[in-house]
Coordinates of C-alpha atoms in Angstrom, one line a residue:
Chain I
X27 CA -61.8 9.3 6.2
X28 CA -60.4 9.9 9.6
X29 CA -58.0 12.8 10.2
X30 CA -55.1 10.5 10.6
X31 CA -55.8 8.9 7.2
X32 CA -55.9 12.3 5.5
X33 CA -52.6 13.3 7.1
X34 CA -51.0 10.1 5.9
X35 CA -52.4 10.4 2.4
X36 CA -51.0 14.0 2.1
X37 CA -47.6 12.9 3.5
X38 CA -47.6 10.0 0.9
X39 CA -48.3 12.3 -2.0
X40 CA -45.7 14.8 -0.8
X41 CA -43.1 12.1 -0.6
X42 CA -43.9 10.9 -4.1
X43 CA -43.7 14.5 -5.3
X44 CA -40.3 14.9 -3.6
X45 CA -39.0 11.8 -5.4
X46 CA -40.3 13.0 -8.8
X47 CA -38.7 16.4 -8.3
X48 CA -35.4 14.9 -7.3
X49 CA -35.5 12.6 -10.3
X50 CA -36.4 15.3 -12.8
X51 CA -34.6 18.4 -11.5
X52 CA -31.1 17.6 -12.9
X53 CA -32.7 16.8 -16.3
X54 CA -34.8 20.0 -16.1
X55 CA -31.7 22.0 -15.4
X56 CA -29.9 20.5 -18.4
X57 CA -32.8 21.6 -20.6
X58 CA -33.0 25.0 -19.0
X59 CA -29.3 25.9 -19.5
X60 CA -29.5 24.5 -23.0
X61 CA -32.1 27.1 -24.0
X62 CA -30.6 30.0 -22.1
X63 CA -28.9 32.5 -24.4
X64 CA -25.2 32.9 -23.4
X65 CA -25.7 36.6 -22.7
X66 CA -28.2 35.8 -19.9
X67 CA -26.4 32.8 -18.5
X68 CA -24.2 34.7 -16.1
X69 CA -26.5 37.6 -15.4
X70 CA -29.5 35.7 -14.4
X71 CA -27.8 33.3 -12.1
X72 CA -29.9 30.5 -10.8
X73 CA -33.3 31.6 -12.0
X74 CA -35.5 28.6 -12.8
X75 CA -36.3 29.7 -16.3
X76 CA -34.5 32.3 -18.4
X77 CA -36.4 35.6 -19.3
X78 CA -35.8 34.7 -22.9
X79 CA -35.4 31.2 -24.3
X80 CA -33.6 30.5 -27.5
X81 CA -32.5 27.5 -29.6
X82 CA -29.2 29.1 -30.6
X83 CA -27.1 26.5 -28.9
X84 CA -28.9 23.7 -30.6
X85 CA -28.5 25.4 -34.0
X86 CA -24.8 25.8 -33.3
X87 CA -24.3 22.2 -32.2
X88 CA -26.2 20.8 -35.1
X89 CA -24.5 22.9 -37.8
X90 CA -21.0 24.0 -36.5
X91 CA -19.8 21.0 -34.5
X92 CA -19.0 17.4 -35.1
X93 CA -21.8 16.2 -32.9
X94 CA -24.1 15.1 -35.8
X95 CA -21.2 12.8 -36.9
X96 CA -20.8 11.6 -33.3
X97 CA -24.5 11.0 -33.0
X98 CA -24.5 9.0 -36.2
X99 CA -21.5 7.0 -35.1
X100 CA -23.1 6.2 -31.8
X101 CA -26.4 5.3 -33.5
X102 CA -24.6 2.9 -35.9
X103 CA -22.6 1.3 -33.1
X104 CA -25.5 0.9 -30.7
X105 CA -28.0 -0.3 -33.3
X106 CA -25.6 -2.9 -34.8
X107 CA -24.7 -4.0 -31.3
X108 CA -28.3 -4.3 -30.3
X109 CA -29.3 -6.3 -33.4
X110 CA -26.3 -8.7 -33.2
X111 CA -26.6 -9.3 -29.5
X112 CA -30.4 -9.9 -29.7
X113 CA -29.9 -12.6 -32.5
X114 CA -27.1 -14.4 -30.7
X115 CA -28.7 -14.1 -27.3
X116 CA -32.1 -15.4 -28.6
X117 CA -30.4 -18.5 -29.8
X118 CA -28.5 -19.1 -26.6
X119 CA -31.5 -18.1 -24.4
X120 CA -33.6 -20.6 -26.3
X121 CA -31.1 -23.3 -25.6
X122 CA -31.0 -22.4 -21.9
X123 CA -34.8 -22.4 -21.7
X124 CA -35.6 -25.5 -23.7
X125 CA -32.8 -28.0 -23.3
X126 CA -31.5 -29.9 -20.4
X127 CA -27.9 -30.9 -21.3
X128 CA -24.6 -31.6 -19.7
X129 CA -22.6 -28.5 -19.6
X130 CA -25.5 -26.2 -19.2
X131 CA -24.5 -25.2 -15.6
X132 CA -21.0 -24.5 -16.8
X133 CA -22.4 -22.1 -19.4
X134 CA -24.6 -20.4 -16.9
X135 CA -21.6 -20.1 -14.5
X136 CA -19.5 -18.7 -17.3
X137 CA -22.1 -16.1 -18.1
X138 CA -22.4 -15.1 -14.5
X139 CA -18.6 -14.9 -14.1
X140 CA -18.4 -12.4 -16.9
X141 CA -20.7 -10.2 -15.0
X142 CA -18.6 -10.2 -11.8
X143 CA -15.1 -9.2 -12.9
X144 CA -14.0 -5.7 -13.4
X145 CA -14.4 -4.8 -17.0
X146 CA -11.7 -2.1 -16.7
X147 CA -9.3 -5.0 -16.4
X148 CA -9.9 -5.8 -20.1
X149 CA -9.1 -2.3 -21.4
X150 CA -5.4 -2.8 -21.8
X151 CA -5.4 -6.3 -23.3
X152 CA -8.3 -5.4 -25.5
X153 CA -6.4 -2.6 -27.0
X154 CA -3.4 -4.8 -27.6
X155 CA -5.5 -7.5 -29.2
X156 CA -7.5 -5.2 -31.5
X157 CA -4.7 -2.9 -32.6
X158 CA -2.8 -5.3 -34.9
X159 CA -6.2 -6.3 -36.4
X160 CA -6.8 -2.7 -37.4
X161 CA -9.9 -2.6 -35.1
X162 CA -8.9 0.2 -32.9
X163 CA -10.2 3.5 -34.1
X164 CA -13.0 1.7 -35.9
X165 CA -16.7 1.4 -35.3
X166 CA -16.5 -2.4 -36.1
X167 CA -14.0 -2.9 -33.2
X168 CA -16.4 -1.1 -30.8
X169 CA -19.3 -3.2 -32.0
X170 CA -17.3 -6.5 -31.4
X171 CA -16.4 -5.4 -27.9
X172 CA -19.9 -4.2 -27.0
X173 CA -21.5 -7.3 -28.4
X174 CA -19.4 -9.5 -26.1
X175 CA -20.1 -7.4 -23.0
X176 CA -23.8 -7.4 -23.5
X177 CA -24.4 -10.9 -24.6
X178 CA -24.4 -12.6 -21.1
X179 CA -27.2 -10.5 -19.6
X180 CA -29.2 -10.5 -22.9
X181 CA -29.1 -14.3 -22.9
X182 CA -30.6 -14.4 -19.4
X183 CA -33.2 -11.8 -20.4
X184 CA -34.2 -13.8 -23.6
X185 CA -34.3 -17.0 -21.6
X186 CA -36.8 -15.4 -19.2
X187 CA -39.0 -14.5 -22.1
X188 CA -38.8 -18.0 -23.6
X189 CA -39.6 -19.5 -20.2
X190 CA -42.9 -17.7 -20.4
X191 CA -44.0 -19.5 -23.6
X192 CA -45.5 -23.0 -23.3
X193 CA -43.4 -25.8 -24.7
X194 CA -46.4 -27.6 -26.3
X195 CA -46.4 -25.1 -29.2
X196 CA -43.1 -26.2 -30.7
X197 CA -43.7 -29.8 -29.6
X198 CA -46.9 -29.9 -31.7
X199 CA -45.1 -28.4 -34.7
X200 CA -42.3 -30.9 -34.5
X201 CA -44.8 -33.8 -34.4
X202 CA -46.2 -32.3 -37.6
X203 CA -42.7 -32.8 -39.1
X204 CA -41.1 -29.4 -38.6
X205 CA -37.5 -29.3 -37.5
X206 CA -36.9 -27.7 -34.1
X207 CA -35.2 -24.7 -35.8
X208 CA -38.1 -24.1 -38.1
X209 CA -40.5 -24.3 -35.1
X210 CA -38.2 -21.9 -33.2
X211 CA -38.2 -19.4 -36.1
X212 CA -41.7 -19.6 -37.2
X213 CA -43.6 -20.2 -34.0
X214 CA -41.6 -19.2 -30.9
X215 CA -39.8 -16.1 -32.2
X216 CA -43.0 -14.3 -33.3
X217 CA -44.5 -14.9 -29.9
X218 CA -41.4 -13.4 -28.2
X219 CA -41.5 -10.2 -30.2
X220 CA -42.2 -8.0 -27.2
X221 CA -39.2 -9.6 -25.4
X222 CA -37.1 -9.1 -28.5
X223 CA -38.0 -5.4 -28.6
X224 CA -37.1 -5.1 -24.9
X225 CA -33.8 -6.8 -25.3
X226 CA -33.0 -4.5 -28.3
X227 CA -33.9 -1.6 -26.1
X228 CA -31.7 -2.7 -23.1
X229 CA -28.7 -3.4 -25.3
X230 CA -29.1 -0.2 -27.3
X231 CA -29.2 1.9 -24.1
X232 CA -26.1 0.1 -22.7
X233 CA -24.1 0.5 -25.8
X234 CA -25.2 4.2 -26.2
X235 CA -23.8 4.9 -22.6
X236 CA -20.5 3.1 -22.9
X237 CA -17.6 5.5 -22.3
X238 CA -14.4 4.0 -21.0
X239 CA -13.7 1.5 -23.8
X240 CA -14.6 4.0 -26.5
X241 CA -12.2 6.5 -24.9
X242 CA -9.4 3.9 -25.0
X243 CA -10.1 2.4 -28.4
X244 CA -11.0 5.5 -30.4
X245 CA -8.7 8.4 -31.0
X246 CA -9.6 10.0 -34.3
X247 CA -12.5 12.2 -34.9
X248 CA -13.8 9.9 -37.7
X249 CA -15.0 7.1 -35.4
X250 CA -15.7 9.1 -32.2
X251 CA -18.9 8.1 -30.4
X252 CA -21.2 10.6 -28.7
X253 CA -19.9 10.1 -25.1
X254 CA -16.3 10.5 -26.1
X255 CA -17.1 13.5 -28.3
X256 CA -19.1 15.2 -25.5
X257 CA -16.3 14.6 -22.9
X258 CA -13.6 16.0 -25.2
X259 CA -15.8 18.9 -26.0
X260 CA -16.2 19.5 -22.3
X261 CA -12.5 19.5 -21.6
X262 CA -11.7 21.7 -24.5
X263 CA -14.5 24.3 -24.4
X264 CA -15.4 24.2 -20.8
X265 CA -17.1 27.7 -20.9
X266 CA -19.7 27.0 -23.6
X267 CA -22.1 25.7 -21.1
X268 CA -25.1 26.2 -23.3
X269 CA -23.6 24.2 -26.2
X270 CA -22.4 21.4 -23.9
X271 CA -25.9 21.1 -22.4
X272 CA -27.6 21.2 -25.8
X273 CA -25.4 18.3 -26.8
X274 CA -26.2 16.6 -23.6
X275 CA -29.9 16.9 -24.3
X276 CA -29.3 15.3 -27.7
X277 CA -27.6 12.4 -26.0
X278 CA -30.6 12.0 -23.8
X279 CA -33.1 11.7 -26.7
X280 CA -32.5 8.1 -27.8
X281 CA -32.1 7.0 -24.2
X282 CA -35.5 8.4 -23.4
X283 CA -37.1 6.9 -26.5
X284 CA -35.8 3.4 -25.6
X285 CA -36.8 3.9 -22.0
X286 CA -40.4 4.3 -23.1
X287 CA -40.1 1.2 -25.2
X288 CA -38.7 -1.0 -22.4
X289 CA -40.4 0.6 -19.4
X290 CA -42.8 -2.3 -19.0
X291 CA -39.9 -4.8 -18.9
X292 CA -37.7 -3.1 -16.5
X293 CA -38.3 -5.6 -13.7
X294 CA -37.4 -8.6 -16.0
X295 CA -34.4 -6.8 -17.5
X296 CA -33.0 -5.7 -14.1
X297 CA -33.3 -9.2 -12.6
X298 CA -31.6 -10.7 -15.7
X299 CA -28.9 -8.1 -15.5
X300 CA -29.0 -7.6 -11.8
X301 CA -25.2 -7.4 -11.9
X302 CA -25.2 -5.1 -14.9
X303 CA -27.3 -2.1 -14.0
Chain X
X20 CA -32.7 -34.2 -23.5
X21 CA -36.2 -33.3 -22.5
X22 CA -37.7 -33.9 -25.9
X23 CA -37.9 -37.1 -27.8
X24 CA -39.9 -37.2 -31.0
X25 CA -43.4 -38.4 -30.1
X26 CA -43.1 -40.7 -33.1
X27 CA -40.5 -42.8 -31.4
X28 CA -42.0 -46.2 -30.7
X29 CA -42.2 -47.2 -27.0
X30 CA -40.1 -50.4 -27.5
X31 CA -36.8 -48.5 -27.6
X32 CA -34.9 -45.7 -29.0
X33 CA -34.7 -46.4 -32.8
X34 CA -33.0 -43.2 -33.8
X35 CA -30.0 -43.7 -35.9
X36 CA -26.5 -42.8 -34.6
X37 CA -26.6 -39.7 -36.8
X38 CA -29.8 -38.5 -35.2
X39 CA -28.5 -39.1 -31.7
X40 CA -25.4 -37.0 -32.4
X41 CA -27.5 -34.3 -33.9
X42 CA -29.7 -34.3 -30.8
X43 CA -26.7 -34.2 -28.6
X44 CA -25.1 -31.3 -30.5
X45 CA -28.3 -29.3 -30.8
X46 CA -28.1 -27.2 -27.6
X47 CA -24.4 -26.6 -28.3
X48 CA -25.2 -25.3 -31.7
X49 CA -27.6 -22.8 -30.3
X50 CA -25.2 -21.6 -27.6
X51 CA -22.1 -21.7 -29.8
X52 CA -22.1 -18.0 -31.0
X53 CA -22.4 -16.8 -27.4
X54 CA -19.7 -19.1 -26.1
X55 CA -17.3 -18.2 -28.9
X56 CA -17.9 -14.5 -28.3
X57 CA -17.3 -14.8 -24.6
X58 CA -14.2 -16.9 -24.8
X59 CA -12.6 -14.8 -27.6
X60 CA -13.5 -11.4 -26.4
X61 CA -13.7 -11.7 -22.6
X62 CA -11.8 -14.8 -21.4
X63 CA -8.8 -14.4 -23.7
X64 CA -8.2 -10.7 -22.8
X65 CA -8.8 -11.6 -19.2
X66 CA -6.0 -14.2 -19.4
X67 CA -3.8 -11.8 -21.3
X68 CA -4.5 -9.1 -18.6
X69 CA -3.5 -11.5 -15.9
X70 CA -0.2 -12.2 -17.8
X71 CA 0.4 -8.5 -18.3
X72 CA 0.4 -8.1 -14.5
X73 CA 3.8 -9.9 -14.5
X74 CA 5.2 -8.2 -17.5
X75 CA 6.6 -4.8 -18.4
X76 CA 4.0 -3.6 -21.0
X77 CA 4.1 0.1 -21.8
X78 CA 2.4 1.1 -25.0
X79 CA 4.9 3.9 -25.9
X80 CA 7.9 1.7 -25.4
X81 CA 8.3 -0.8 -28.2
X82 CA 11.1 -2.7 -26.3
X83 CA 8.9 -3.4 -23.3
X84 CA 7.2 -6.8 -22.9
X85 CA 9.7 -8.6 -20.7
X86 CA 8.7 -10.8 -17.8
X87 CA 9.2 -8.8 -14.6
X88 CA 7.8 -11.2 -12.0
X89 CA 6.4 -9.5 -9.0
X90 CA 7.9 -6.1 -9.6
X91 CA 4.6 -4.4 -10.2
X92 CA 3.2 -5.8 -7.0
X93 CA 6.2 -4.7 -5.0
X94 CA 5.7 -1.2 -6.5
X95 CA 2.0 -1.4 -5.5
X96 CA 2.8 -2.2 -1.9
X97 CA 4.6 1.2 -1.7
X98 CA 2.2 3.1 -3.8
X99 CA 0.4 5.6 -1.6
X100 CA -2.1 6.6 -4.3
X101 CA -3.1 2.9 -4.6
X102 CA -3.7 2.7 -0.8
X103 CA -5.7 5.8 -0.9
X104 CA -7.7 4.4 -3.8
X105 CA -8.5 1.3 -1.7
X106 CA -9.9 3.4 1.1
X107 CA -11.8 5.6 -1.3
X108 CA -13.3 2.5 -3.0
X109 CA -14.7 1.3 0.3
X110 CA -16.1 4.7 1.1
X111 CA -17.5 5.2 -2.4
X112 CA -19.0 1.7 -2.7
X113 CA -20.6 1.4 0.7
X114 CA -22.1 4.9 1.0
X115 CA -23.4 4.6 -2.6
X116 CA -25.0 1.2 -2.0
X117 CA -26.5 2.1 1.4
X118 CA -28.0 5.3 0.2
X119 CA -29.3 3.8 -3.1
X120 CA -30.8 1.0 -1.2
X121 CA -32.5 3.0 1.5
X122 CA -34.0 5.6 -0.9
X123 CA -34.9 2.8 -3.4
X124 CA -36.7 0.8 -0.7
X125 CA -38.7 3.9 0.5
X126 CA -39.6 4.7 -3.1
X127 CA -40.8 1.1 -3.7
X128 CA -42.9 1.2 -0.5
X129 CA -44.4 4.5 -1.6
X130 CA -45.2 3.2 -5.1
X131 CA -46.6 0.0 -3.8
X132 CA -49.9 1.5 -2.7
X133 CA -52.4 2.5 -5.3
X134 CA -53.1 6.1 -6.1
X135 CA -54.2 8.2 -9.1
X136 CA -51.3 8.8 -11.5
X137 CA -49.2 6.0 -10.1
X138 CA -48.0 4.8 -13.5
X139 CA -46.8 8.3 -14.5
X140 CA -45.1 8.9 -11.1
X141 CA -43.4 5.5 -11.4
X142 CA -42.1 6.2 -14.9
X143 CA -40.8 9.6 -13.9
X144 CA -39.1 8.3 -10.8
X145 CA -37.4 5.5 -12.8
X146 CA -36.3 7.8 -15.6
X147 CA -32.8 8.5 -14.2
X148 CA -31.9 4.9 -14.8
X149 CA -32.2 5.5 -18.5
X150 CA -29.9 8.5 -18.5
X151 CA -26.5 7.4 -19.9
X152 CA -24.0 7.3 -17.0
X153 CA -21.6 9.7 -18.6
X154 CA -24.4 12.2 -19.0
X155 CA -25.5 11.8 -15.3
X156 CA -21.9 12.5 -14.4
X157 CA -21.7 15.6 -16.5
X158 CA -25.1 16.8 -15.5
X159 CA -24.3 16.6 -11.8
X160 CA -20.9 18.1 -12.4
X161 CA -22.7 21.1 -13.9
X162 CA -25.2 21.2 -11.1
X163 CA -22.3 21.5 -8.6
X164 CA -20.6 24.2 -10.7
X165 CA -21.3 27.6 -9.2
X166 CA -21.2 29.2 -12.6
X167 CA -24.2 27.4 -14.0
X168 CA -25.5 25.1 -11.3
X169 CA -27.8 25.9 -8.4
X170 CA -26.5 23.6 -5.7
X171 CA -23.6 25.7 -4.5
X172 CA -25.9 28.7 -4.1
X173 CA -28.5 26.7 -2.2
X174 CA -25.8 25.2 0.1
X175 CA -24.5 28.8 0.7
X176 CA -28.0 30.1 1.4
X177 CA -28.5 27.2 3.9
X178 CA -25.2 28.2 5.6
X179 CA -23.6 24.9 4.8
X180 CA -21.0 26.5 2.5
X181 CA -19.3 29.7 3.6
X182 CA -19.2 30.8 -0.1
X183 CA -20.9 29.3 -3.2
X184 CA -17.9 27.2 -4.3
X185 CA -17.7 23.9 -6.1
X186 CA -17.7 21.0 -3.8
X187 CA -15.9 18.9 -6.5
X188 CA -12.8 21.0 -6.2
X189 CA -12.5 20.8 -2.4
X190 CA -10.6 17.6 -1.4
X191 CA -12.7 17.3 1.8
X192 CA -16.1 17.1 0.0
X193 CA -15.3 16.1 -3.5
X194 CA -16.3 12.4 -3.1
X195 CA -19.8 13.5 -2.3
X196 CA -20.3 14.7 -5.9
X197 CA -19.9 11.3 -7.6
X198 CA -21.8 9.6 -4.7
X199 CA -24.8 11.9 -5.1
X200 CA -24.8 11.4 -8.9
X201 CA -24.5 7.6 -8.3
X202 CA -27.4 7.6 -5.8
X203 CA -29.6 9.6 -8.1
X204 CA -28.8 7.3 -11.0
X205 CA -29.1 4.0 -8.9
X206 CA -32.2 4.6 -6.8
X207 CA -34.4 3.2 -9.7
X208 CA -32.5 0.0 -9.8
X209 CA -33.3 -0.8 -6.1
X210 CA -36.8 0.6 -6.3
X211 CA -37.6 -1.6 -9.3
X212 CA -36.3 -4.8 -7.8
X213 CA -37.9 -4.1 -4.4
X214 CA -41.2 -3.1 -6.0
X215 CA -41.3 -6.4 -7.9
X216 CA -40.6 -8.3 -4.6
X217 CA -43.3 -6.3 -2.8
X218 CA -45.9 -7.1 -5.4
X219 CA -45.2 -10.8 -5.0
X220 CA -46.2 -10.7 -1.3
X221 CA -49.8 -12.2 -1.0
X222 CA -52.2 -9.5 0.0
X223 CA -54.3 -11.7 2.3
X224 CA -51.3 -12.0 4.7
X225 CA -51.7 -8.3 5.5
X226 CA -55.5 -8.6 5.8
X227 CA -55.1 -11.5 8.2
X228 CA -52.6 -9.7 10.3
X229 CA -54.8 -6.6 10.4
X230 CA -57.7 -8.7 11.7
X231 CA -55.5 -10.1 14.3
X232 CA -54.8 -6.6 15.5
X233 CA -51.3 -6.0 14.2
X234 CA -50.4 -2.3 13.6
X235 CA -48.7 -1.1 10.5
X236 CA -45.3 -1.2 12.0
X237 CA -45.8 -4.7 13.3
X238 CA -47.1 -5.8 9.8
X239 CA -44.1 -4.3 8.2
X240 CA -41.7 -6.0 10.6
X241 CA -43.3 -9.4 10.5
X242 CA -44.5 -9.7 6.9
X243 CA -42.8 -7.2 4.6
X244 CA -39.2 -7.5 5.9
X245 CA -39.0 -11.3 5.9
X246 CA -40.5 -11.5 2.4
X247 CA -38.1 -8.9 1.0
X248 CA -35.0 -10.2 2.8
X249 CA -33.8 -12.6 0.1
X250 CA -34.2 -10.0 -2.7
X251 CA -32.6 -7.3 -0.6
X252 CA -29.6 -9.5 0.3
X253 CA -28.9 -10.6 -3.3
X254 CA -29.4 -7.2 -4.9
X255 CA -27.2 -5.5 -2.3
X256 CA -24.4 -8.0 -2.7
X257 CA -24.4 -8.0 -6.5
X258 CA -24.7 -4.2 -6.6
X259 CA -21.8 -3.8 -4.2
X260 CA -19.5 -5.6 -6.6
X261 CA -20.9 -3.7 -9.6
X262 CA -20.4 -0.3 -8.0
X263 CA -16.9 -1.1 -6.8
X264 CA -16.1 -1.6 -10.5
X265 CA -18.0 1.4 -11.7
X266 CA -15.6 4.1 -12.7
X267 CA -17.5 6.2 -15.3
X268 CA -19.0 8.8 -12.9
X269 CA -15.6 9.4 -11.3
X270 CA -13.7 9.6 -14.5
X271 CA -16.3 12.1 -15.9
X272 CA -16.8 14.3 -12.8
X273 CA -13.4 14.5 -11.1
X274 CA -11.0 12.3 -12.9
X275 CA -9.9 11.1 -9.5
X276 CA -9.0 14.5 -8.3
X277 CA -8.5 16.8 -6.5
X278 CA -5.3 15.3 -5.1
X279 CA -6.5 11.8 -5.8
X280 CA -9.2 12.2 -3.1
X281 CA -11.9 10.7 -5.3
X282 CA -9.7 8.1 -7.0
X283 CA -11.1 4.6 -6.6
X284 CA -9.3 1.4 -7.7
X285 CA -11.3 1.0 -10.9
X286 CA -10.6 4.6 -12.0
X287 CA -7.0 4.3 -11.0
X288 CA -6.7 1.3 -13.3
X289 CA -8.2 3.3 -16.1
X290 CA -6.0 6.2 -15.5
X291 CA -2.8 4.0 -15.5
X292 CA -3.9 2.3 -18.7
X293 CA -5.4 5.3 -20.6
X294 CA -3.3 8.3 -19.5
X295 CA 0.1 6.7 -18.6
X296 CA -0.4 3.8 -21.1
X297 CA 1.3 1.6 -18.5
X298 CA -0.6 -1.6 -19.3
X299 CA 1.6 -3.8 -17.0
X300 CA 1.0 -1.8 -13.9
X301 CA -2.7 -1.2 -14.7
X302 CA -3.1 -5.0 -15.1
X303 CA -1.4 -5.6 -11.8
X304 CA -3.8 -3.3 -10.0
X305 CA -6.7 -4.9 -11.8
X306 CA -5.5 -8.3 -10.7
X307 CA -5.5 -7.2 -7.1
X308 CA -9.0 -5.7 -7.5
X309 CA -10.2 -9.0 -9.0
X310 CA -8.8 -11.0 -6.1
X311 CA -10.4 -8.7 -3.5
X312 CA -13.8 -8.9 -5.3
X313 CA -13.5 -12.7 -5.5
X314 CA -12.6 -12.8 -1.8
X315 CA -15.6 -10.6 -1.0
X316 CA -18.0 -12.8 -3.1
X317 CA -16.6 -16.0 -1.5
X318 CA -17.1 -14.5 2.0
X319 CA -20.7 -13.8 1.1
X320 CA -21.3 -17.3 -0.2
X321 CA -19.8 -18.8 3.0
X322 CA -21.8 -16.5 5.2
X323 CA -25.0 -17.4 3.4
X324 CA -24.2 -21.1 3.7
X325 CA -23.6 -20.9 7.5
X326 CA -26.8 -18.8 7.8
X327 CA -28.8 -21.4 5.9
X328 CA -27.5 -24.4 7.9
X329 CA -28.2 -22.6 11.1
X330 CA -31.9 -22.2 10.2

C-alpha cells in the first residue's frame, strides 16, 4: 500500500466512526441519564457515565406510573394495525402484481395521492366523524385510522415482494384445478413470509410512533398510547429527567426489535414508502 | 387479464358468462378492502375537511357549523402568525432536506466501499431511522437542555454561546433544534436510497474508466453522478413534500415557540385544531397548504417534462 492509500483508508474509517458516533450519541445519552440516580444528575453535570448507576427510575416507571398501561395500549394498537394492514395490503398488493385490469392505474394514482397530502388536514374531520360513533377515546378508533394511513405504502411494499415470485407457480396450481385464491393462499403466501414479516415490522413501527392523531383522538388515561403518555408526563413533571428518559428507553425497545427484523428490507420498504419515511 | 385457463380450447373463449364476470371482478375483489378503507377513512374526511374550510366549525360551540364563505381566508390574509409560518416552513423544509441529503449521500458513498465490520456500521448508522419521531424530538430537546444535556456546555466551551443556555428558548436559534433532530433522524432515509442506487451501478464502468486514466474525481463526476441523478431527484422531491407536512418534531420540541419562531404551517394547523379547537380555521389553513403542495408538485412535473423533451 502506498502512503496515500493508507491516509485515505484512515480518513474513511474516521468518517465512518464519526457517523456511528453521531447516530448513537443521543441514544447513549438517553440511556445514561436513565440510569443516573437523581442525586447525581445535577452534581455530575455532563460526565459521560455516572459514578454510580442505578435502575431506580425504571423501577419507579414500571411500578408507580401508568406507563405499563400505555405500553400495553400501544402494543395492542400497533400489533392489531400491523396484522390488519398486512392482510389487506397482501390482497391488494397481489392484485397489483398479478392482474392487468382497467382501473389499475387509477388505484395506483389514488394510493400515491394519499401519500402526498398533509395528514394534519384530516385531524379535525376525523375527530368529527369518529366522535358520534363512540370511536374517540378508544383503541379501536385509533386502529381504524392507523390502518387506513398505512395501507397505501404497505400495498406497494407487498406488491414488490409478490413481483419477486415467479407466476408459473400459481399458474401450475390452477392448471391442476386449484382456484386462484387457493393458489394464492397455499403457494404464494408461504413463499412471501419474509416479505410479510417485513411489512408487519414497518407498519408496527409506524403505528408505534404516531403522535398527532393519538393526541387529538384520545383524552382519557384509559386509552392513552405511549407517545401521548410520555408527552403529557414531560409537560407535567418536567424535572424528573431520569424517569422521563427511562420511559423513553422503554419506548425505544420495540422499535429496535422491529428494526432488527426489517433491517434487510429497508431498501425495499423505503422505496415503496418513499413518501412516507 | 393476463391469465386464461390453459384448459381453454384454442378455437375461442368458451367460458360461460358467469365465469367471465367472475374473472372481471377478481382483481377488484382483491383490492376492495384497501379501496374501501381509503375512501372511507381518507377521502371522505378529506372532502369534509375541504368543506370545513368554508364553514364556522368550533368544537366547543354547539351552534357553530354555518357556512361562512371565504371568511377564514380573509382572516388568513391578515394573520401575521400564518405568514410567519409560511416563511418558517420554507426554512425548515429546505434546510432539513439539503442537510439530510448531503450527509446521507456522503454516508452512502462511505458505506459503498467494502471494509471489515461494514454490516455492523451500516446497521448502527441506520438505527436513528427506527427511533419513533416523538422520541427523537424529546431526546434532542433533552440534549439541548442545559440541565441534563451536553450540547449547551459544548457550545459554550467552543465559544459559540456566551453562556450554556438552551438554544430552543432563544427565538433566534430555536429553529435549529428541530432541524438538527430532523437531520439526525432523516439521514438514514437518504443514505439507504442512495446506497441502493450506488450498488446498482455496474462495477466494470469504473474499471474501464480507471484504465482510460480517469482520476477518482473524474469517475465520480462522469459515472456516479449521472447514475444517481434520477434517484436523487425523485427522493429529494418526495421528501420535500413529506417534510413540509411533518409537524411531530416541532410539536414535541418547541410547540411552535418561542414567539411562533418555529411554527410551520403543519404545526400551526395542528395547534388551531388541537388547542383552539377551531376546526374551520384549521381546515382553511390546511387547504392553503394542500394547494401550495399541489402547485409545487405540478411545477416539478412540468420541469421534469421540459427537461425530458430537451434531451
